Each structure stands twice: as structure tokens, then as C-alpha cells.
mmCIF file of C-alpha atoms in Angstrom:
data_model
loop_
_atom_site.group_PDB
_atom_site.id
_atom_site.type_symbol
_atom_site.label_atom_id
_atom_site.label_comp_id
_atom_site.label_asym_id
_atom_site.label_seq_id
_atom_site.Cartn_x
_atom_site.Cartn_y
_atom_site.Cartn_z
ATOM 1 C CA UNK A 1 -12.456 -0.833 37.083
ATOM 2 C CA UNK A 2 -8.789 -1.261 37.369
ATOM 3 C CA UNK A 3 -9.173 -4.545 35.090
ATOM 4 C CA UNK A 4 -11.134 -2.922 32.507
ATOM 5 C CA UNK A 5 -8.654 0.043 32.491
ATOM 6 C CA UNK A 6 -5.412 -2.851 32.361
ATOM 7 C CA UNK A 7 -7.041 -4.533 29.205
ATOM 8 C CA UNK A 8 -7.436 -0.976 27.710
ATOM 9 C CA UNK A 9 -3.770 0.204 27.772
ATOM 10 C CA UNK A 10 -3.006 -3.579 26.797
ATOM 11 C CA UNK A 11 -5.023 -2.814 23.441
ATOM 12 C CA UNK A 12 -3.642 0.431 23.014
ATOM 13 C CA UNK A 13 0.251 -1.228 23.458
ATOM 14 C CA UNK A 14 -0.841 -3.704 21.122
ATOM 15 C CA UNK A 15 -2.228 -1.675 18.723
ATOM 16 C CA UNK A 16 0.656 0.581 18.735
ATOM 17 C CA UNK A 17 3.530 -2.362 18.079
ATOM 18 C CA UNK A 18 1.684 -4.103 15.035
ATOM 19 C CA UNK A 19 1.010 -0.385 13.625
ATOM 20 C CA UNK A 20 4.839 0.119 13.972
ATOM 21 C CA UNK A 21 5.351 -3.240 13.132
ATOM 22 C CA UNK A 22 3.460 -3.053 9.513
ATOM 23 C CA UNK A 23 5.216 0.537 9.034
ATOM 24 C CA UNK A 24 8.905 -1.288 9.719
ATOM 25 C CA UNK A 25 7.407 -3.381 6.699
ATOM 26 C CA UNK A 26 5.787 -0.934 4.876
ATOM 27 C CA UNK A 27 8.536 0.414 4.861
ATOM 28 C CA UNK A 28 9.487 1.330 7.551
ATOM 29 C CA UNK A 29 9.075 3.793 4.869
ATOM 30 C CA UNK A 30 8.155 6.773 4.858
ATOM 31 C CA UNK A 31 4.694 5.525 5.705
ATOM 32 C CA UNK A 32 3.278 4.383 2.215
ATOM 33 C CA UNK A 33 1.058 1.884 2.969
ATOM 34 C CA UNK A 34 0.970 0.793 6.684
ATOM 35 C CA UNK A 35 -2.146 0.350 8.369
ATOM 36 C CA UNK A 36 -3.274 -2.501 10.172
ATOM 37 C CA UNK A 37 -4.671 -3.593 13.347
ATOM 38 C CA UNK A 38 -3.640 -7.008 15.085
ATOM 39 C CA UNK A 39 -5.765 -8.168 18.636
ATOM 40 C CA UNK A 40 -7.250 -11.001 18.313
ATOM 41 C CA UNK A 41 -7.000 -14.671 16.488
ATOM 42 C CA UNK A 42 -9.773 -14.391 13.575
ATOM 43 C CA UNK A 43 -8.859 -11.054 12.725
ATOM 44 C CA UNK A 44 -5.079 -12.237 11.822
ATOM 45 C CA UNK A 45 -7.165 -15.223 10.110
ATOM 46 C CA UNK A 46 -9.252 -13.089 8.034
ATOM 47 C CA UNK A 47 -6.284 -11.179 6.815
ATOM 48 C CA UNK A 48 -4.010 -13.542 6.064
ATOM 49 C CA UNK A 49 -4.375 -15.243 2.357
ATOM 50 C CA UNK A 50 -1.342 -17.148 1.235
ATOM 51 C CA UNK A 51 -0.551 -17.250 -2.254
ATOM 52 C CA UNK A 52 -0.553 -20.700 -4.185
ATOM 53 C CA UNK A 53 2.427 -22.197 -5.737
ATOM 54 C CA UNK A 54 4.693 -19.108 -4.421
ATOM 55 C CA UNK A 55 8.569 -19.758 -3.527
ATOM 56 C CA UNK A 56 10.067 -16.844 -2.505
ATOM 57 C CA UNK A 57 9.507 -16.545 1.461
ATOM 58 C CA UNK A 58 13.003 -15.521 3.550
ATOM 59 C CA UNK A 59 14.469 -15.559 6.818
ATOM 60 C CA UNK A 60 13.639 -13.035 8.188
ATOM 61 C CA UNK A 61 16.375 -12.677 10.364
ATOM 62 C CA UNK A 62 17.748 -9.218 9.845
ATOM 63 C CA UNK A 63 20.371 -10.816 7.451
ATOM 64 C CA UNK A 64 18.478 -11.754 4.672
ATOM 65 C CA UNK A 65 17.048 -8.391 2.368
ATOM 66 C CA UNK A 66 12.921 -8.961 1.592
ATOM 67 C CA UNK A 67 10.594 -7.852 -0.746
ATOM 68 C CA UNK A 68 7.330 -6.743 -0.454
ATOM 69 C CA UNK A 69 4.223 -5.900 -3.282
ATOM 70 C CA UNK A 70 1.806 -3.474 -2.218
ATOM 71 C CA UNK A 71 -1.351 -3.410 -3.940
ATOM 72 C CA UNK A 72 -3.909 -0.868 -3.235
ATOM 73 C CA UNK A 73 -7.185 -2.705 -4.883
ATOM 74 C CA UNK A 74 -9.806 -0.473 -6.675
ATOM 75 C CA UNK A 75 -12.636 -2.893 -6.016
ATOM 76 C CA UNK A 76 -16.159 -2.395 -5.873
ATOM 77 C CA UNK A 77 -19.131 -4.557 -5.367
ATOM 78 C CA UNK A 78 -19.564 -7.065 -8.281
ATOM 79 C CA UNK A 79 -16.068 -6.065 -9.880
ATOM 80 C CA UNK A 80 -12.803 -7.907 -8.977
ATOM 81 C CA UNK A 81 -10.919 -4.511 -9.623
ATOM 82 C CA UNK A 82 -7.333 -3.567 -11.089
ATOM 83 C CA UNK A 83 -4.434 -2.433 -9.076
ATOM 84 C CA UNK A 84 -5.033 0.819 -8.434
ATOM 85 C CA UNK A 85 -1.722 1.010 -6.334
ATOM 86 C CA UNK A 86 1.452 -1.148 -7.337
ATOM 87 C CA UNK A 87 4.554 -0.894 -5.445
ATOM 88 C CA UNK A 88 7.068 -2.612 -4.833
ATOM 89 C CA UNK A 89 9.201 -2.206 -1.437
ATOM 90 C CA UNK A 90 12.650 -3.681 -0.391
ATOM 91 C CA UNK A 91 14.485 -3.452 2.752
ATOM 92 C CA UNK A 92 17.920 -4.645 4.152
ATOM 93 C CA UNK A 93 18.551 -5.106 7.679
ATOM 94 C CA UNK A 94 22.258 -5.042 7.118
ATOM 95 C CA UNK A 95 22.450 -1.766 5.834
ATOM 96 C CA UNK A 96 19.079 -0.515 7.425
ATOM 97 C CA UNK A 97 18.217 0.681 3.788
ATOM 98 C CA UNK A 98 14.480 0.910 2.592
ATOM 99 C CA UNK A 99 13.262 2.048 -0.778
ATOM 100 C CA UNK A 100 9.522 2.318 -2.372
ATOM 101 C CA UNK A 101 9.192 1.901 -5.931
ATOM 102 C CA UNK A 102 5.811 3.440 -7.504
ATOM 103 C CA UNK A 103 5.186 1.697 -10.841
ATOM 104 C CA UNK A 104 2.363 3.640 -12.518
ATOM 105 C CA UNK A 105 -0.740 2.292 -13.083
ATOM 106 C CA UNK A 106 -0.799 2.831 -16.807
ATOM 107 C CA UNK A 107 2.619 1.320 -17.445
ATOM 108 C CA UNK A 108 2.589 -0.697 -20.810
ATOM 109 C CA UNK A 109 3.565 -4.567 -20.098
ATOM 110 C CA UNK A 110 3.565 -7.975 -20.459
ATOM 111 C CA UNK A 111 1.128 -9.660 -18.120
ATOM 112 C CA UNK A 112 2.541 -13.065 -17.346
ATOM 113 C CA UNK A 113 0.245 -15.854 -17.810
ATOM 114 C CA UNK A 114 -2.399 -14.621 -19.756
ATOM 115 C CA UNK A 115 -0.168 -13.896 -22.854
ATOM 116 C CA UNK A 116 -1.165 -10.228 -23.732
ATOM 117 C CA UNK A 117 0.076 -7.110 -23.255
ATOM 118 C CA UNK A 118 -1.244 -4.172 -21.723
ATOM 119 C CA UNK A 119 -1.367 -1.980 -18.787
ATOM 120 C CA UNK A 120 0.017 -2.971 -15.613
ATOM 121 C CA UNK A 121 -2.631 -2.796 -13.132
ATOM 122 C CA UNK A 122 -5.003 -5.420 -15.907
ATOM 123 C CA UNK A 123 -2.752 -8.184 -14.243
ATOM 124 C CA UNK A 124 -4.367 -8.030 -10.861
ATOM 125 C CA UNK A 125 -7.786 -8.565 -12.723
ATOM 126 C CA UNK A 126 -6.692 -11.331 -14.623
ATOM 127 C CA UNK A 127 -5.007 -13.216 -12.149
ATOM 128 C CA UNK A 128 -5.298 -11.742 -9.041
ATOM 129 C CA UNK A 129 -2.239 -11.231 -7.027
ATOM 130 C CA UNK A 130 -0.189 -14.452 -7.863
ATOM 131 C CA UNK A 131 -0.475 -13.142 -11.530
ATOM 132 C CA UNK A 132 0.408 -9.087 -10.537
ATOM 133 C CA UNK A 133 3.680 -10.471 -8.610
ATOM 134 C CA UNK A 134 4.475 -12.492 -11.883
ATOM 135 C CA UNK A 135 3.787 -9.669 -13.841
ATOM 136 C CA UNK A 136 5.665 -7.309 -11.461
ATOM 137 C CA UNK A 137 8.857 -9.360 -11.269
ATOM 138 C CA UNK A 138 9.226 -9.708 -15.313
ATOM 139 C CA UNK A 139 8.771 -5.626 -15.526
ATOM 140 C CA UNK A 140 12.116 -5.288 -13.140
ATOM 141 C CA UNK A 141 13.762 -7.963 -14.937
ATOM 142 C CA UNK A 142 13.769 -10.348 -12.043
ATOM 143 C CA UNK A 143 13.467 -8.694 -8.945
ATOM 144 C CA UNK A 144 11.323 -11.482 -6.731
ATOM 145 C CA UNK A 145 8.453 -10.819 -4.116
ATOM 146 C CA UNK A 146 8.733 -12.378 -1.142
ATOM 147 C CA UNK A 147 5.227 -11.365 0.630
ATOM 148 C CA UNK A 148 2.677 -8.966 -0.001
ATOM 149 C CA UNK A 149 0.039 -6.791 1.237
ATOM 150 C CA UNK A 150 -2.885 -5.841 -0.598
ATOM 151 C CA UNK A 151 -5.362 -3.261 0.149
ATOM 152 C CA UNK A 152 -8.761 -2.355 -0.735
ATOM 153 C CA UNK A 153 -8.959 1.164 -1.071
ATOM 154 C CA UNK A 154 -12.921 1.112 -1.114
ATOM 155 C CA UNK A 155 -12.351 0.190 2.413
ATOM 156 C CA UNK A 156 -10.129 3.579 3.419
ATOM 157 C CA UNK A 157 -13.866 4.955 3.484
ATOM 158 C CA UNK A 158 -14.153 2.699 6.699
ATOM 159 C CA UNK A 159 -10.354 3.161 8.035
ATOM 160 C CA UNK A 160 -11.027 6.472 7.823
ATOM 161 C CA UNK A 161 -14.117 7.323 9.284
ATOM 162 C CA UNK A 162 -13.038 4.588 12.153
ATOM 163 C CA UNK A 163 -10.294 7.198 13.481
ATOM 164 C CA UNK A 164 -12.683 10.046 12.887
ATOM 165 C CA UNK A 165 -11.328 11.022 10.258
ATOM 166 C CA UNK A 166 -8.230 12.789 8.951
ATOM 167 C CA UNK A 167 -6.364 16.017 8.260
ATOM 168 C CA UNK A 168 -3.851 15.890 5.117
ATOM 169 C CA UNK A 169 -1.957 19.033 3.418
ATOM 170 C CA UNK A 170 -3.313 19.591 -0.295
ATOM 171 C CA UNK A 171 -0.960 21.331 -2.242
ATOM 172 C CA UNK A 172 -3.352 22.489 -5.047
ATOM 173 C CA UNK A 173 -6.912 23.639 -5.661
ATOM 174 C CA UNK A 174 -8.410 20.355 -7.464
ATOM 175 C CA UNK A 175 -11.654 18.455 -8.472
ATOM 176 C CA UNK A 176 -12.600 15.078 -8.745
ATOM 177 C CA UNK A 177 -15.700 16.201 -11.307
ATOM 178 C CA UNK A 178 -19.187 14.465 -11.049
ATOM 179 C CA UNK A 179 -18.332 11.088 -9.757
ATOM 180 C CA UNK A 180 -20.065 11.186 -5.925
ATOM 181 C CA UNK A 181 -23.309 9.389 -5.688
ATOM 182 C CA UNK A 182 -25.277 12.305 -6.115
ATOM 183 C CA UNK A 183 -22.977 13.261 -9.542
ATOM 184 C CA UNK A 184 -22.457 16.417 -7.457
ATOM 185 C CA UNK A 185 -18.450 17.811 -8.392
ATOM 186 C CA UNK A 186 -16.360 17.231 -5.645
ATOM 187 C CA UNK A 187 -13.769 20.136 -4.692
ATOM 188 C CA UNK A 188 -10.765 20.444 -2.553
ATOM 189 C CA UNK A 189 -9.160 23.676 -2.046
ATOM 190 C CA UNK A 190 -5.188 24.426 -1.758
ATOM 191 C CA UNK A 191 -4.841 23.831 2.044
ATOM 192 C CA UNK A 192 -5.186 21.621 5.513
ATOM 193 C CA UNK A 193 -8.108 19.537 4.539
ATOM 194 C CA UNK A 194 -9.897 17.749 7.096
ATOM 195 C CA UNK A 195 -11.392 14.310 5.379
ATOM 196 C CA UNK A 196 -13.858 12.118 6.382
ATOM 197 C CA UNK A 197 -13.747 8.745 4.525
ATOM 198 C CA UNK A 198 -16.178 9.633 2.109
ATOM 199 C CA UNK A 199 -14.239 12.789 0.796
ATOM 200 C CA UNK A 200 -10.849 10.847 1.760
ATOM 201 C CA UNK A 201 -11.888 8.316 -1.172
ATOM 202 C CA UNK A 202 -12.699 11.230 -3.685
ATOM 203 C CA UNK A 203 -9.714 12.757 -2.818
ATOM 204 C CA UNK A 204 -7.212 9.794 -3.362
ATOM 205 C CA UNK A 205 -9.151 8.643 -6.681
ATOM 206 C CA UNK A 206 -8.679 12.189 -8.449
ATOM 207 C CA UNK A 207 -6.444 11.903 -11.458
ATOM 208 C CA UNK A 208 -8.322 13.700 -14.724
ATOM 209 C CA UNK A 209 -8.428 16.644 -13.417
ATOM 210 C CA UNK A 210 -4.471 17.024 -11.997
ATOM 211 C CA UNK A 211 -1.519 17.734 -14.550
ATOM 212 C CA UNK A 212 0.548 14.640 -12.993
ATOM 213 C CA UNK A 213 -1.649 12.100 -13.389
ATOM 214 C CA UNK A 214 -0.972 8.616 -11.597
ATOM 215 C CA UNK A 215 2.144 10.875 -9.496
ATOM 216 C CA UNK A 216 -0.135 12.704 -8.295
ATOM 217 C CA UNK A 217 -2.843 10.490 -7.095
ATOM 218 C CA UNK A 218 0.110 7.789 -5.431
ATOM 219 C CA UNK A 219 1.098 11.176 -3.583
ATOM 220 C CA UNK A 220 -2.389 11.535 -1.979
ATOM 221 C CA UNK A 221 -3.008 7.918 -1.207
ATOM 222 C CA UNK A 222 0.066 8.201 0.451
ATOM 223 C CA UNK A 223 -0.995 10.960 2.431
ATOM 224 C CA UNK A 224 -4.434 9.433 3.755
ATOM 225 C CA UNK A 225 -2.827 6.181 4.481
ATOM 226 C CA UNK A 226 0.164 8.002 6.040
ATOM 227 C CA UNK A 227 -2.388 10.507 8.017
ATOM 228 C CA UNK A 228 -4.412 7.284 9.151
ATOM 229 C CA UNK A 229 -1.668 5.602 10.549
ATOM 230 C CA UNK A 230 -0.454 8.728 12.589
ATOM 231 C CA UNK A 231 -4.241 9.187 13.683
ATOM 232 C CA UNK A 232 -3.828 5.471 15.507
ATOM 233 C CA UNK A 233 -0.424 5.621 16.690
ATOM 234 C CA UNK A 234 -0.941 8.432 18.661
ATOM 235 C CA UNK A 235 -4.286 7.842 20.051
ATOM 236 C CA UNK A 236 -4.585 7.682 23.386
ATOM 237 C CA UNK A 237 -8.372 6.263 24.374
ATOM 238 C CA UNK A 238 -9.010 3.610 21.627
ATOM 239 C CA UNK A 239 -12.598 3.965 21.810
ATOM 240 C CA UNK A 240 -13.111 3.177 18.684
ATOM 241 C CA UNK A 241 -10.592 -0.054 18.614
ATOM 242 C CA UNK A 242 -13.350 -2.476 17.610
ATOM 243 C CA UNK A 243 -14.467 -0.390 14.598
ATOM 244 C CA UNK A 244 -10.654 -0.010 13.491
ATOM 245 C CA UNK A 245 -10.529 -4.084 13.843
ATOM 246 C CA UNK A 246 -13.126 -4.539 11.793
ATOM 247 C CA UNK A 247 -12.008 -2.054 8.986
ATOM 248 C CA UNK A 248 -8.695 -3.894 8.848
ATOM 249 C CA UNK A 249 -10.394 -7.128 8.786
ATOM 250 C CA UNK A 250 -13.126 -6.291 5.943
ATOM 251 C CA UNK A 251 -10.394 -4.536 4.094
ATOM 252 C CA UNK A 252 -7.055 -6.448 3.674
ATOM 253 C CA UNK A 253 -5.014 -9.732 2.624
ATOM 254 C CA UNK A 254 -1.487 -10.942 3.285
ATOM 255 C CA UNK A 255 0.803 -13.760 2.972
ATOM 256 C CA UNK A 256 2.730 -12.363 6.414
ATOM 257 C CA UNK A 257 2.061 -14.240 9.207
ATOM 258 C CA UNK A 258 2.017 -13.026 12.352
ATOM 259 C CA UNK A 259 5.410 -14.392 13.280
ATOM 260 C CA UNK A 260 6.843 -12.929 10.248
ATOM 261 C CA UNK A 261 5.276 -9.465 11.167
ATOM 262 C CA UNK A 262 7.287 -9.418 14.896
ATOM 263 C CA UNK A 263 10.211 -10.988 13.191
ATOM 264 C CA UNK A 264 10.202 -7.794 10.654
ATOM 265 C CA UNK A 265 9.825 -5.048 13.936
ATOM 266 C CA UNK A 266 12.846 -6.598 15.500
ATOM 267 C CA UNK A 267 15.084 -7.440 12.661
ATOM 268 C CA UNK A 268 14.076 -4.144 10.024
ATOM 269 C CA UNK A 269 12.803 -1.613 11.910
ATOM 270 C CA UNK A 270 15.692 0.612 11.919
ATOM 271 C CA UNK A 271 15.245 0.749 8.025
ATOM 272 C CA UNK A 272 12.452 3.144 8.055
ATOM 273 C CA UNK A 273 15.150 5.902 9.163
ATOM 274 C CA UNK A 274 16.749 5.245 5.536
ATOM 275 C CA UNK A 275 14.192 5.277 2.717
ATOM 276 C CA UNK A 276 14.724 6.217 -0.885
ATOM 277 C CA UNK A 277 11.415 6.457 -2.665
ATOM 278 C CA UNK A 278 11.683 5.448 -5.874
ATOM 279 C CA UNK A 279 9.496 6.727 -9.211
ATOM 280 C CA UNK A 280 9.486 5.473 -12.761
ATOM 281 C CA UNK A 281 10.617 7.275 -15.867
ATOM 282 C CA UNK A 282 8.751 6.791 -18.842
ATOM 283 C CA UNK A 283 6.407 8.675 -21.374
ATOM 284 C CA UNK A 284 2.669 8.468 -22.614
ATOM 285 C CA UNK A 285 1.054 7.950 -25.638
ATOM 286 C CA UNK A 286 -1.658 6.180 -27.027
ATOM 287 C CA UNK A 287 -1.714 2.669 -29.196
ATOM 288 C CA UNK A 288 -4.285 1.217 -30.622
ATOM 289 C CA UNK A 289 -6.097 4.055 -29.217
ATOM 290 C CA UNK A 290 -5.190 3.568 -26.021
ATOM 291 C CA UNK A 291 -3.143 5.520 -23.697
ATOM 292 C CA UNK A 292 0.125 4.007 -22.151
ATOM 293 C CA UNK A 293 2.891 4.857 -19.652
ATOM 294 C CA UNK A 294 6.217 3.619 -21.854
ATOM 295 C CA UNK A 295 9.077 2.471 -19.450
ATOM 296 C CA UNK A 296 12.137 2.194 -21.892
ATOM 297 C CA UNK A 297 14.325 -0.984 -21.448
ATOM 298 C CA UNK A 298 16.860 1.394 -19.994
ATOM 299 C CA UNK A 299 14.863 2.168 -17.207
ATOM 300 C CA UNK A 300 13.662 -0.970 -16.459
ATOM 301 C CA UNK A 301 17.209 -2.290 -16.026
ATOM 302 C CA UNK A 302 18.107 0.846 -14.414
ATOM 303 C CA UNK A 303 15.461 -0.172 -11.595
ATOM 304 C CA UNK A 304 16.500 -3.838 -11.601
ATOM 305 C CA UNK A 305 20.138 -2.538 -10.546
ATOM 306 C CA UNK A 306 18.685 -0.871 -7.691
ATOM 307 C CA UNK A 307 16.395 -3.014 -6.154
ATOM 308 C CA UNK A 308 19.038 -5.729 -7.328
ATOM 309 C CA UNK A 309 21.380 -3.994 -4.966
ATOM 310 C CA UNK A 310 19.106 -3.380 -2.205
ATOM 311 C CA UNK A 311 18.420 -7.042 -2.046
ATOM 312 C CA UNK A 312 22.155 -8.330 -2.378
ATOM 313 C CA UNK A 313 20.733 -10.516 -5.685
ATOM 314 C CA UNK A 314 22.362 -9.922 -9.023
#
């Protein structure tokens, strides 16, 4: 009994440091993206996915600034999917600074290495991520990844329902419309609204149907994920470790090792107490009947500067 009950608070104090350990990457940071369970050998295997011909890894010392790309993946069965999330975090363990930069989905660009232009999140489909981070660095003008994390968020159904569920704030009555299974309209009123994964999926997919758009859906992915990761870190009995595992396992890649994940909670961690979230200016409009996010040179630059500065790179 007291064996059983020693490798239970084990799992529970190893669950805790990797959650805190992805947030001090993840910035650490206000709790964008951040969820992830580390216990045993295969799990770490089936997660981690390194990315061919990439350069950019760092020392992650605590001197040396990283970057990260988050991709939430909209991916279904038989569809590779686009990036339904795209941001871009950096952090600096010299000035315990963090900042998140949303880049809309919509955003008009050039996708590197397949010689077109067009929206953003097309670069993940075309290329998958080595193609998005390509695509990603030319839109900030040079700003380099260094790792990234990317997410399925089909599989927050699963994260979700494997911590019973969550409870988020919803600022406004709103409606995903007839998109369930059943083409039954899907409501959420102004409120605390308790989610299982299910409605936590409908609720971070609704755009059409809310006057911000893209803003407003990054807002409530952030709040499930955020919500999620709370859920775990406080948890007490894991009972439902083993299902959590599994979600994390099914659900997301990485080109952090394990090493680099400690490395980041004892060199970075102090970062998440300094995070500037970061949006993009721009406007929309439609060529070639299609409807774009325009980011104005301007801007771009203007973004460049600050992650620029951030990183210590000109």
C-alpha cells in the first residue's frame, strides 16, 4: 500500500514539473499553449519529431534567447490540415522577458518553397512544419525558430475530457451554427461555461459567427488550453494519469528533447512572470475573391524589431 501510494505522488511530482516545465516554454507565458505530460520513455518517443535539415537549435543555458513556433493543427482524419494556430514565442533568460506573437490565420504571404502566395496557415499543408517555420521566419523578416511544438487541436477533445473537463469565462453570447455531427447549432451563453471536450472543440473553432474573427477564436483556444493546464497542475489524485498520457501522446510533436525541456525550467522559468503578448496589425479584404489579413511592410518590420530585440539578434 505504502508503495503504490509512493509511485502515486511520484507521478503527480512528475506530472507537475514537465507541466511547469512546457509552460516556462510556452511561455512561461501567460499559458498559451502548454500542455503536456512526460512519465515514461515511449511517450517522450512518440512526441518527439525532429525536423530535417533544421539549424537553428541553442544553448539553452539561460544566456542564450530561444524561439519557439506553436502550431495548433486543424487536422482531421484523411486531411493533413492547415495551421489553425501560428505563434511564435521568444524568451530571454537574461532579462526574464517572454512575449507571444499571434499571427492570424488569414494573413496574406509568401509560402517559402512552394513559390505561391497565399494565406499563412496553407504553408503547414504544403510542407508541413519545416515549410510553416520557413514561411514564418520570411513574414518577420528573419526572426529564426529554434524548436517547436505543434498541436492537434482535434485532440483537445481527448485532453479535455481526460481532466474531466473544463470551466472557462465566455465573455459573449455566441454560436458556432450547424457544424456538430448531428448539424444541430451549437450555443454558448455570456458566462462560466463548463466544457467537456466535445463542446470545448466547438467552442475554440467558432469564428463566423464573432465580430473579431481569428482574435477572437486565438482568445478561446487560449482559454481551454490555459484552463486544461490549470485542471492538471492542481490535481491532486491523478486518477486519470494514464488517459492524460495517452492524449498527449496521440496528440502532439516536438523537436525538444527531454533534456532541452529541464534545461528550459531551470534556465527560463522566471520569464513567465514577464510576458508581453503580442497581436498583428493589418486589414482584410478580398483578392481574387478571396479574403486576406494584409500585414503592411511597416508592421512586419515593426515585429521583426521586437522579437529582434527579445532575442539579442539584429
Amino acid at each position: 500500500m505504502r508503495a503504490e501510494k509512493r509511485t502515486k505522488k511520484k507521478k503527480r511530482t512528475g506530472l507537475r514539473i514537465f507541466l511547469w516545465s512546457i509552460l516556462g516554454i510556452f511561455l512561461i507565458l501567460g499559458g498559451i499553449v502548454g500542455y503536456a505530460v512526460f512519465q515514461t520513455k515511449s511517450t517522450m518517443d512518440k512526441i518527439y519529431e525532429p525536423v530535417k535539415d533544421a539549424a537553428n537549435p541553442v544553448k539553452l543555458d539561460g544566456q542564450n534567447p530561444f524561439s519557439v513556433l506553436i502550431l495548433g493543427i486543424d487536422q482531421r482524419d484523411g486531411d493533413v490540415g492547415r495551421s489553425d494556430t501560428t505563434m511564435v514565442a521568444t524568451v530571454n533568460g537574461t532579462t526574464n522577458k517572454a512575449q507571444i506573437l499571434s499571427i492570424p490565420r488569414d494573413t496574406k504571404t509568401e509560402i517559402i518553397g512552394h513559390d505561391s502566395t497565399n494565406k499563412i496557415n496553407a504553408a503547414y499543408a504544403y510542407g508541413g512544419v519545416k515549410m510553416a517555420e520557413d514561411t514564418v521566419t520570411h513574414f518577420l523578416n528573419g526572426i529564426p525558430i529554434n524548436y517547436y511544438i505543434k498541436i492537434n487541436m482535434e485532440g483537445l477533445k481527448d485532453l479535455v475530457d481526460a481532466v474531466g473537463g473544463v470551466e472557462v469565462y465566455n465573455d459573449m453570447d455566441i454560436s458556432l451554427g450547424k457544424n456538430d455531427v448531428n448539424n444541430n447549432e451549437i450555443d454558448f451563453k455570456k458566462g462560466n461555461v463548463k466544457l467537456d471536450g466535445t463542446d470545448a472543440l466547438a467552442y475554440v473553432r467558432i469564428r463566423k459567427t464573432d465580430a473579431r474573427g481569428d482574435f477572437g477564436r486565438q482568445m478561446r483556444q487560449q482559454q481551454v488550453i490555459q484552463a486544461v493546464v490549470n485542471k492538471v497542475a492542481t490535481t491532486q489524485t491523478l486518477w486519470n494519469f494514464d488517459e492524460i498520457l495517452s492524449a498527449v501522446g496521440k496528440n502532439m510533436q516536438t523537436d525538444l528533447t527531454m533534456t532541452d525541456i529541464t534545461r528550459i525550467a531551470k534556465n527560463y522559468i522566471s520569464a513567465r512572470n514577464n510576458v508581453e503578448n503580442m497581436t498583428v496589425a493589418g486589414d482584410g479584404g478580398i483578392s481574387d475573391g478571396i479574403w486576406y489579413y494584409n500585414v503592411s511592410d511597416a508592421e512586419r518590420q515593426k515585429l521583426h524589431d521586437s522579437l529582434a530585440k527579445n532575442l539579442e539578434i539584429k
